[in-house]
Coordinates of C-alpha atoms and ligand atoms in Angstrom, one line a residue:
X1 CA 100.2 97.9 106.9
X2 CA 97.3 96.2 104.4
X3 CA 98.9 92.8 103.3
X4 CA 98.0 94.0 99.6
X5 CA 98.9 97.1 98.1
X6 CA 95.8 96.4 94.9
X7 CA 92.9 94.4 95.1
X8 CA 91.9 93.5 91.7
X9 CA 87.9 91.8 91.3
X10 CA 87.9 89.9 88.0
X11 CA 90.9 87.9 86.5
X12 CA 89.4 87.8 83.3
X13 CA 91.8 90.0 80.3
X14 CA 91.7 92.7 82.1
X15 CA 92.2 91.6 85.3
X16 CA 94.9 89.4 84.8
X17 CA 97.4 92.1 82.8
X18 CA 96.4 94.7 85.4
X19 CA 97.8 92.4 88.2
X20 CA 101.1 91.7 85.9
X21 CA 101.5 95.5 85.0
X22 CA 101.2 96.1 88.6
X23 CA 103.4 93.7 90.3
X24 CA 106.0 94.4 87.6
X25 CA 106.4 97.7 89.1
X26 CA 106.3 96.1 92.5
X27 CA 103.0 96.2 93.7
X28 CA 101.5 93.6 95.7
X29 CA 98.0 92.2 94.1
X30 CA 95.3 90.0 94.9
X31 CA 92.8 88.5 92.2
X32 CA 89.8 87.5 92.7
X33 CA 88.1 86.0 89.9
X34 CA 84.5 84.6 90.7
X35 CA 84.8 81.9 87.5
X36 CA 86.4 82.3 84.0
X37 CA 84.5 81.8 81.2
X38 CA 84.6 77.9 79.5
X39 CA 84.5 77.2 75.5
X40 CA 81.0 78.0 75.6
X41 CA 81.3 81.9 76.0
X42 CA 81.4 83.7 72.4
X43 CA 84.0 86.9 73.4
X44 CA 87.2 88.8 71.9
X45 CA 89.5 86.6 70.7
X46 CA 91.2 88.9 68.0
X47 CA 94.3 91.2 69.1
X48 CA 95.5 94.1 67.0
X49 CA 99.4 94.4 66.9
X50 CA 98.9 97.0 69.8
X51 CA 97.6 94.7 72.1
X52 CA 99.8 92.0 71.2
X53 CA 102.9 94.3 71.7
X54 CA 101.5 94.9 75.4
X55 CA 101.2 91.2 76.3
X56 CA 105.0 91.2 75.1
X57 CA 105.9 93.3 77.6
X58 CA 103.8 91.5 80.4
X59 CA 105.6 89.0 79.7
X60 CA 102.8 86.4 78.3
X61 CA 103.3 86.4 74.7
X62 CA 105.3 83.4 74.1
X63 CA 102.8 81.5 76.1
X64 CA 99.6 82.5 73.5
X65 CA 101.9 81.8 70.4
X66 CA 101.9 78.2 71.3
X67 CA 97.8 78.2 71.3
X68 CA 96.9 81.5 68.6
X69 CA 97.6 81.7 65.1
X70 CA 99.1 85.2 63.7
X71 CA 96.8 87.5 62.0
X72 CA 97.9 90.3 59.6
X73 CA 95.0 92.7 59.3
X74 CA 91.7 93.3 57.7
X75 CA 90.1 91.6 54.6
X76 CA 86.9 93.4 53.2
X77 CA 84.8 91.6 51.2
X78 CA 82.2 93.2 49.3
X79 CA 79.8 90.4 48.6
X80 CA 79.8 86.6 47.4
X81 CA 81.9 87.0 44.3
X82 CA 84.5 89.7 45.5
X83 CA 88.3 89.0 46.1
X84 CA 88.7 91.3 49.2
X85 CA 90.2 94.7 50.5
X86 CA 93.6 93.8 52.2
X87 CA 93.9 96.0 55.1
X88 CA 97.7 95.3 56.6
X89 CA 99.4 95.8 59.7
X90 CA 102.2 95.5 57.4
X91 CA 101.2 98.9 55.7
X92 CA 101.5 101.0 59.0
X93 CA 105.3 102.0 59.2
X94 CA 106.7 101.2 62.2
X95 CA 104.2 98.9 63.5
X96 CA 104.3 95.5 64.5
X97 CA 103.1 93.4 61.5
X98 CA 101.2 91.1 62.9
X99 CA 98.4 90.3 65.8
X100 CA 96.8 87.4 67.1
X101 CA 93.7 85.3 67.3
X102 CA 93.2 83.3 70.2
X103 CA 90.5 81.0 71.0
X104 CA 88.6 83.6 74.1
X105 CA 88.9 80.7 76.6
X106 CA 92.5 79.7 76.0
X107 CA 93.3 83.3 76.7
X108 CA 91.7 84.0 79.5
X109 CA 92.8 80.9 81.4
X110 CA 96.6 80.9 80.1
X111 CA 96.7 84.5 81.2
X112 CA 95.2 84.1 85.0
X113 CA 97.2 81.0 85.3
X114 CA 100.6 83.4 84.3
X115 CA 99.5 86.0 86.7
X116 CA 99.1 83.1 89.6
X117 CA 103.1 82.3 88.9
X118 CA 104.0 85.8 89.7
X119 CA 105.9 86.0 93.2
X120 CA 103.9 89.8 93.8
X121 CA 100.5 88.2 92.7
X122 CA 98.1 86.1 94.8
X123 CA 95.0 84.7 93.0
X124 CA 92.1 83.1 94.5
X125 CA 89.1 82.0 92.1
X126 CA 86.4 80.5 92.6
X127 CA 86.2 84.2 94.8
X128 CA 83.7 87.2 94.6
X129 CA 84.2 90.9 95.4
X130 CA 81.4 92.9 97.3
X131 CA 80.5 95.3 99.2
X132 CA 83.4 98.1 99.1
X133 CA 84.1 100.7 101.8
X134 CA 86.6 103.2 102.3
X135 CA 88.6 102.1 105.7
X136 CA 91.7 103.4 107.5
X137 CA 94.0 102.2 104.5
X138 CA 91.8 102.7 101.7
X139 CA 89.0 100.4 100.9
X140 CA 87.8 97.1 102.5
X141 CA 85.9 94.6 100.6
X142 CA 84.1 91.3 100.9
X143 CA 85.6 88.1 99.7
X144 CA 83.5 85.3 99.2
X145 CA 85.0 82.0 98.5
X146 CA 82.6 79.1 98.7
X147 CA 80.7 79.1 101.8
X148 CA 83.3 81.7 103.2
X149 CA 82.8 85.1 103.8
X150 CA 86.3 87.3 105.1
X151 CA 87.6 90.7 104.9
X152 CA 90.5 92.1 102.5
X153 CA 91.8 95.7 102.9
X154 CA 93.9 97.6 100.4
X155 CA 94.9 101.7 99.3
X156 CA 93.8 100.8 95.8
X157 CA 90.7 98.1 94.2
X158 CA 90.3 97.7 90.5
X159 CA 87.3 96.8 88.9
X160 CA 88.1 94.2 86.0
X161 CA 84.7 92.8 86.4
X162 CA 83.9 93.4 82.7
X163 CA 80.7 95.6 81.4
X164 CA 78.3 94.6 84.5
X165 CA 80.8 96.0 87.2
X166 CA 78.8 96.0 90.4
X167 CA 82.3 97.7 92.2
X168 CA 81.5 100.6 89.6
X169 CA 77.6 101.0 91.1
X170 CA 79.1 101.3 94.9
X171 CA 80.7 104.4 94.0
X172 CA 78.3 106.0 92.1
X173 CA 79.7 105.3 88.2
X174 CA 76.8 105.3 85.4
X175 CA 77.2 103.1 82.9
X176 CA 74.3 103.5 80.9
X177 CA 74.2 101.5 77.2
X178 CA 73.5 103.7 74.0
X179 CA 73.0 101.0 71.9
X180 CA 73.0 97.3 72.3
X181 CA 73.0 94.2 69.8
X182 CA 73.4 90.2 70.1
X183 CA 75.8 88.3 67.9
X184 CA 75.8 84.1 67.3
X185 CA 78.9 82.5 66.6
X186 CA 80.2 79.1 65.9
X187 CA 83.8 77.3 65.6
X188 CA 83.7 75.9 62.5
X189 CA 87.2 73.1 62.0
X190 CA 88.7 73.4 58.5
X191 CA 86.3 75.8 57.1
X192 CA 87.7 77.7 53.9
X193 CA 88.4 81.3 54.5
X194 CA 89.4 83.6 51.3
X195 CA 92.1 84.9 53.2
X196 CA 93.3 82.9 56.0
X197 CA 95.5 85.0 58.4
X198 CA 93.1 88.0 58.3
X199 CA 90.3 89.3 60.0
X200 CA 87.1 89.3 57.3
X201 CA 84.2 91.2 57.2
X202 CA 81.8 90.3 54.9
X203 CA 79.9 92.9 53.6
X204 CA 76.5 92.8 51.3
X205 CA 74.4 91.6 53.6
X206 CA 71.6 93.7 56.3
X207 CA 74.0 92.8 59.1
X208 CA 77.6 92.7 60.5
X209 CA 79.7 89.3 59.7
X210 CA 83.0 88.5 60.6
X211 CA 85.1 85.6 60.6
X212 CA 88.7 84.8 61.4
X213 CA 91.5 81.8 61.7
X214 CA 91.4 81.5 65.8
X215 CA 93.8 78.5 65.7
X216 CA 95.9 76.4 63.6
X217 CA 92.5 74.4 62.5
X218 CA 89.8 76.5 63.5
X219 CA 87.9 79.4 62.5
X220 CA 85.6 81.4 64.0
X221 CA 82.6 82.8 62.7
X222 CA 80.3 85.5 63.8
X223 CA 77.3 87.2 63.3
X224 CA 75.1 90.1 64.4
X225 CA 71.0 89.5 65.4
X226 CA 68.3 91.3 65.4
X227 CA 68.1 93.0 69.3
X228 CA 64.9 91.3 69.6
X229 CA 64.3 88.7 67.0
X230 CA 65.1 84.7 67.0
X231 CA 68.3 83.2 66.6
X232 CA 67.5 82.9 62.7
X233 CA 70.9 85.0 61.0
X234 CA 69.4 86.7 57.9
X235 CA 69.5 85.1 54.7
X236 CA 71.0 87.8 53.1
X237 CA 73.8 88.0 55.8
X238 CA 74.5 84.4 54.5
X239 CA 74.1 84.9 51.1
X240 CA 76.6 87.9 51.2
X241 CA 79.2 85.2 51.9
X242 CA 81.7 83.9 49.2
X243 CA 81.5 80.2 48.2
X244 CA 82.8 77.2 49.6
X245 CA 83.0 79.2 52.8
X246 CA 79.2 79.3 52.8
X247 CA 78.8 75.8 52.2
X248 CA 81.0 75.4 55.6
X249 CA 79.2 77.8 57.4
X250 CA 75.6 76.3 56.5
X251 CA 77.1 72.8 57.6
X252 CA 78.2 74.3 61.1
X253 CA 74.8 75.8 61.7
X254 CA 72.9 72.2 60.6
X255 CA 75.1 70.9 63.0
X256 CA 75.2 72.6 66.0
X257 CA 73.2 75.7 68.5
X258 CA 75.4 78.7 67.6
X259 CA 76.9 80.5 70.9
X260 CA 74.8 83.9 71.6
X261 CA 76.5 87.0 73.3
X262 CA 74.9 90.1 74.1
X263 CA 77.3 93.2 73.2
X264 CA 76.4 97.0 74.3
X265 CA 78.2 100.8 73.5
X266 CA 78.7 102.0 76.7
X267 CA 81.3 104.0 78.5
X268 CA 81.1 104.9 82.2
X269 CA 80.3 108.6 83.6
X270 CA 84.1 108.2 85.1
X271 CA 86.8 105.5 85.6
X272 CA 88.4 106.6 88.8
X273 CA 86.7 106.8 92.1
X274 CA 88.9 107.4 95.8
X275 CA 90.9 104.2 96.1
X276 CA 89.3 102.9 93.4
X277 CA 89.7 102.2 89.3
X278 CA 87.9 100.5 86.7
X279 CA 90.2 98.9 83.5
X280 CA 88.4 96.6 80.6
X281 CA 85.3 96.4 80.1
X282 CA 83.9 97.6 83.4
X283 CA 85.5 101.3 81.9
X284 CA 83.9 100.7 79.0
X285 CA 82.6 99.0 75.8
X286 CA 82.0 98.8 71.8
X287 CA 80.6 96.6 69.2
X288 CA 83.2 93.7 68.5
X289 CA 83.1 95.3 64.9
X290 CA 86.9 96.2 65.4
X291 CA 87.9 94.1 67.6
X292 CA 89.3 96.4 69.8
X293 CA 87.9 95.5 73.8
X294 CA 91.1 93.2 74.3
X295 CA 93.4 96.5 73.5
X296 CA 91.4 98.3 75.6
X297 CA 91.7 96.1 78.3
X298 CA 95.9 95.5 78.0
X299 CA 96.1 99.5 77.6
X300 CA 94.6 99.9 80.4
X301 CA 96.7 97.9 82.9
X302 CA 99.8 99.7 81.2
X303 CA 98.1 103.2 81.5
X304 CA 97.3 102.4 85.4
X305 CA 100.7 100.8 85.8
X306 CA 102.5 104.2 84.1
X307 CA 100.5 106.2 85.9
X308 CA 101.2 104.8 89.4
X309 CA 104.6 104.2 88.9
X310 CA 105.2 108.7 87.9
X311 CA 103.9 109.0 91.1
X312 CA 106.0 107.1 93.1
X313 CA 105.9 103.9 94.6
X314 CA 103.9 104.5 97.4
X315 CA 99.8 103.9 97.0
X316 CA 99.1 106.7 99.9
X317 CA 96.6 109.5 99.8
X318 CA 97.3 112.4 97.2
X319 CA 99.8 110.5 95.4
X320 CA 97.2 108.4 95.0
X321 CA 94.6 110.4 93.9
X322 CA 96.9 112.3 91.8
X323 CA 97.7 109.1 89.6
X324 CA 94.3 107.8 89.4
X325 CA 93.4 111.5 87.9
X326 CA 96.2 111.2 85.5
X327 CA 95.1 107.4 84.4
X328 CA 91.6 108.9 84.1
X329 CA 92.8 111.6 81.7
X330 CA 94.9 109.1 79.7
X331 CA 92.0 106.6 78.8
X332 CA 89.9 109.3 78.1
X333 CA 90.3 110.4 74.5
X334 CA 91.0 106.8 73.5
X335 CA 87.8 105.5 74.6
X336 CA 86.0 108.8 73.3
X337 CA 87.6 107.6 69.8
X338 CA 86.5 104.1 70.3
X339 CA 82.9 105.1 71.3
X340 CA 82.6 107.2 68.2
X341 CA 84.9 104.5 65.7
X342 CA 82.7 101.2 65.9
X343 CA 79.3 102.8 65.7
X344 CA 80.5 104.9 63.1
X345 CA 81.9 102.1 61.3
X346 CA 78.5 99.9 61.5
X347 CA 76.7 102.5 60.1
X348 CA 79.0 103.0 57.7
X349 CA 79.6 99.2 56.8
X350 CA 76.1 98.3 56.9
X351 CA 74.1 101.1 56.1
X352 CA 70.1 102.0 56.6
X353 CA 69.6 104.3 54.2
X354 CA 70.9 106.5 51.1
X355 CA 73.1 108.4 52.9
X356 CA 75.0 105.9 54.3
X357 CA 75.1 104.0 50.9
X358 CA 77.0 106.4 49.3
X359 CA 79.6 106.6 52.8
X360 CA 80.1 103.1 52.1
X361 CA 80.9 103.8 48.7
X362 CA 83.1 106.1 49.8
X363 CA 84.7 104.4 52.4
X364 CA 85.5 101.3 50.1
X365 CA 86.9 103.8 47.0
X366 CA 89.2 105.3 50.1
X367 CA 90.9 101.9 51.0
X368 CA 91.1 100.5 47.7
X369 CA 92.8 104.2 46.0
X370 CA 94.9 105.5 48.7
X371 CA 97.6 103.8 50.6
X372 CA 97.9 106.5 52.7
X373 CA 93.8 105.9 53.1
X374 CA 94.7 102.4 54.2
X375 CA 97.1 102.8 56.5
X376 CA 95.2 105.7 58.3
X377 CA 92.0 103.8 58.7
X378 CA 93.8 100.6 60.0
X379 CA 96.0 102.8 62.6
X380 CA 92.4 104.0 64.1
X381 CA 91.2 100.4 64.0
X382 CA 94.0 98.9 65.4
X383 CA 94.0 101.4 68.6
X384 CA 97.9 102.3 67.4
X385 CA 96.4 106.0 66.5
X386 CA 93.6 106.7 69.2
X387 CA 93.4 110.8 69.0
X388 CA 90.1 112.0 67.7
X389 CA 91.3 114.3 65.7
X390 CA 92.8 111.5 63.3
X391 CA 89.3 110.0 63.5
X392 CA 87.2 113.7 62.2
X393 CA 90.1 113.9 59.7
X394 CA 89.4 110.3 58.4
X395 CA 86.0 110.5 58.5
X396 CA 86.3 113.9 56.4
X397 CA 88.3 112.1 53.8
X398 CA 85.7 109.3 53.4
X399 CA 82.7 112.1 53.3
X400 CA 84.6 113.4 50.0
X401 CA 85.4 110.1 48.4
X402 CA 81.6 109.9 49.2
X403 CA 80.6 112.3 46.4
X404 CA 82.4 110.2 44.2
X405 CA 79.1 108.0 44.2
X406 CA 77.0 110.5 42.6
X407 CA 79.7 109.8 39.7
X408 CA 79.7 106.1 40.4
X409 CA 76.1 105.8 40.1
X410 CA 75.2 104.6 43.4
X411 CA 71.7 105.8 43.5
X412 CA 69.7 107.4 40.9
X413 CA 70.4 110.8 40.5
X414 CA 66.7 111.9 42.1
X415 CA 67.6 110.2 45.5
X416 CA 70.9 112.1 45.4
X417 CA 69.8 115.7 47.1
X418 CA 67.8 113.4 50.2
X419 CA 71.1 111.0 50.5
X420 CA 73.3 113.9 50.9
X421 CA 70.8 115.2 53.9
X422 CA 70.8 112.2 55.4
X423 CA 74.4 112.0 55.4
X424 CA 75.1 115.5 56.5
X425 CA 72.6 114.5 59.9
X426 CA 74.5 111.5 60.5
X427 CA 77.6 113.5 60.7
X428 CA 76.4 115.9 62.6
X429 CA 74.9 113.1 64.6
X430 CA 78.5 111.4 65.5
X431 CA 79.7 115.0 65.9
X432 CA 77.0 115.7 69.0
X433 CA 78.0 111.6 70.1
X434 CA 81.9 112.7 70.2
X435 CA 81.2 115.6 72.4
X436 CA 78.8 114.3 74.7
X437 CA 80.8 111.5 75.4
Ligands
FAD501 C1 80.9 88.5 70.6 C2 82.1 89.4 71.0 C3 83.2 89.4 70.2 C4 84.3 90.2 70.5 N1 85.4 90.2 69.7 C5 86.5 90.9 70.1 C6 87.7 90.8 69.3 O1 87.7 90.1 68.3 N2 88.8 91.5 69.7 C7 88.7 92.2 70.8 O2 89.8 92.8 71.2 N3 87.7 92.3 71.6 C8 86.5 91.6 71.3 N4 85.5 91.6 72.1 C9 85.6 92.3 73.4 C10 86.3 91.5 74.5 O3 85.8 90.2 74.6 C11 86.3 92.2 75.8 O4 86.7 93.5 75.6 C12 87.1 91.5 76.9 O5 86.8 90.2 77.0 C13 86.8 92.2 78.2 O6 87.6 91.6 79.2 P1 87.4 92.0 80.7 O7 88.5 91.3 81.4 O8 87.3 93.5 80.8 O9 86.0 91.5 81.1 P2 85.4 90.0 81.2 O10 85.9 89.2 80.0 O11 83.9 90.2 81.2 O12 85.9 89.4 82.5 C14 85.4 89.9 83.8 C15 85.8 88.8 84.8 O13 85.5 89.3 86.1 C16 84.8 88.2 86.8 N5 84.0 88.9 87.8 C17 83.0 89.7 87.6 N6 82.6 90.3 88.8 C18 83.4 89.8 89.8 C19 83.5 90.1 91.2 N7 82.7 90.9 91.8 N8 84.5 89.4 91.9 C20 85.3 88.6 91.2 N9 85.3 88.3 89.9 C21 84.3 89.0 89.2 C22 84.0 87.4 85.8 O14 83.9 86.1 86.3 C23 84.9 87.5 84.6 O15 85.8 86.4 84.5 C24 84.3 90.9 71.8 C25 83.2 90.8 72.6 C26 82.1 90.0 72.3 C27 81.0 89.9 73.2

């Protein structure tokens, strides 16, 4: 008998709550995690109540409190002298009213270090996974600590390697990116957020901006590149910010390099291979936009931990199989939603051209006149509502609060007949996205 029932490569997010899910339902797991990430690395580091509700249950929650700060929801802010949307957990009935922002870093290494305390969990790190194979109980791979190379063998190995999974390549996965962007960031102490406790996005500018409280005197602040320019952040990205956060921000970036990440749309041809699953990242991926990859990645270790656990204890052969199909089916429509959500939501946020102006109208006249508008859109965000129906019914609500911009006098009447084209091909455009996905 193997001496491990899962193998898990990666103890990053979604490694580490994929061994805890696991061993909580008696599995034995090894980790191997090749190096976490230090300060440096600019990564998620806001949770939606969702996520934070599943790290409850892993039993790690406590543990984060003592390093995150609780966040409440959404503010959007419309341009340098705007108060701000409020979008709150609180308005969702039912739901947990509050996430989390954690410095990326913190999390990562609290979390592993929680896994490592488990009696069903062994973790080694610095240690590589390679070269996979199937083998008389299941797969075989490569562990490479240091200079030392040995064997480990086990019925099931997760790939939590994140969005470069080399596991996934080995059994013939395609992740191919449909779009891809770079964002800078910088932790900025005591800067002076309009609403402290929520997750802002500043709007008014070419380019996506966000910004959030990550500890009790910290905040975060990030911002999206041009794919293939300098490290220069547009000057009408910072001039869409609200005053004396500016002045803060401007004083970070005299001060210091901003820390550059590289962030791509991309989900996987499949998550499930024999003997072999992918959770996090290396099952799929968004723009940070809504801050939704850390959800993904603790849904996914309680998805594979449910769907092993209907199955029955035993990691053999069709029972197997049968459970890695049935984890397969249950990530699919989420991610299908995500893949469609944060694009969607970029385009809509920042638009490109008159079409997409007058979305954005709508979209802001939807959240600030309906509660029930509100509370819908945040339930998407936040990954608590993940069925794409919810997401074509949204999106047809905003469409018609969109003609309310003709009214409004968003553009001149003459560009109106050309907007409403464009905006009719971009909906057909995310239409042909959902169903190719
Ligand atoms: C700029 C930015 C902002 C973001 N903001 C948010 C946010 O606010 N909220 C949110 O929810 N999400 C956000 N995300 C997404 C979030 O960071 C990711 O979804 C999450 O970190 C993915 O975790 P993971 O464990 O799947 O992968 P990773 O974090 O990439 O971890 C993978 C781990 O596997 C290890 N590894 C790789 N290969 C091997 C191997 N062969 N053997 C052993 N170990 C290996 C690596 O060393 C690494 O530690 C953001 C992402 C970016 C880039």
């Amino acid at each position: 008998m193997a001496e491990y029932d899962v193998i898990v490569a990666g103890g990053g997010i979604a490694g580490s709550s994929t061994a805890l899910a696991l061993a909580r339902v008696g599995q034995r797991v090894l980790v191997c995690e090749a190096g976490l990430p230090t300060e440096k690395r600019l990564a998620g580091e806001l949770l939606h109540p969702p996520a934070v509700a599943d790290l409850e249950a892993l039993g790690v929650l406590d543990d984060l409190l003592e390093e995150g700060v609780p966040t409440y929801g959404f503010a959007v802010i419309e341009g340098p002298k705007d108060r701000g949307t409020l979008l709150s957990y609180s308005e969702i009935p039912g739901a947990r009213a509050s996430g989390l922002a954690i410095e990326h870093a913190v999390l990562t290494r609290r979390m592993l270090a929680r896994a490592a305390e488990h009696p069903n969990i062994t973790v080694l790190t610095p240690a590589r996974v390679s070269d996979p194979r199937q083998s008389q109980n299941g797969t075989t791979v490569r562990v490479k600590q240091g200079t030392q190379t040995h064997d480990v063998e086990a019925p099931l190995l997760v790939s939590a390697e994140g969005r470069a999974s080399k596991l996934r390549r080995w059994h013939d996965i395609v992740a191919e990116p449909t779009a891809s962007y770079r964002m800078i960031g910088w932790k900025i102490p005591h800067a002076r957020l309009p609403h402290p406790g929520y997750g802002h996005v500043f709007l008014g500018g070419s380019k996506t901006a966000l910004a959030y409280q990550m500890s009790a005197t910290e905040v975060r602040v990030m911002f999206e590149l041009d794919e293939d320019g300098g490290l220069e952040v547009p000057r009408d990205v910072i001039e869409s910010l609200p005053r004396p956060f500016r002045e803060d921000v401007l004083a970070a970036m005299a001060r210091e390099k901003g820390q550059v990440a590289k962030v791509i749309d991309m989900k996987p041809t499949r998550a499930i291979a024999p003997n072999f699953a992918v959770v996090g990242d290396a099952g799929g991926c968004a723009h940070p936009l809504t801050a939704s990859g850390i959800a993904y990645c603790v849904g996914d270790a309680r998805r594979l931990a449910c769907a092993l656990t209907a199955t029955g204890a035993e990691l053999d052969g069709d029972r197997l199989d049968d459970a890695l199909i049935a984890y397969e089916a249950d990530r699919d429509e989420c991610m299908r939603s995500r893949m469609v959500l944060a694009p969607a939501l970029r385009e809509a946020l920042y638009p490109a051209d008159d079409g997409m102006r007058l979305l954005r109208h709508g979209l802001m006249r939807y959240w600030n006149q309906s509660t029930r508008g509100r509370k819908s859109s945040l339930a998407l965000l936040s990954t608590l509502d993940q069925s794409l129906g919810s997401m074509a019914l949204q999106y047809a609500s905003v469409s018609l609060h969109a003609l309310d911009g003709v009214r409004a006098g968003v553009l001149p009447l003459q560009k109106v007949p050309q907007a409403f084209g464009q905006l009719a091909r971009r909906n057909l455009g995310f239409l042909q996205h959902a169903l190719r996905l």
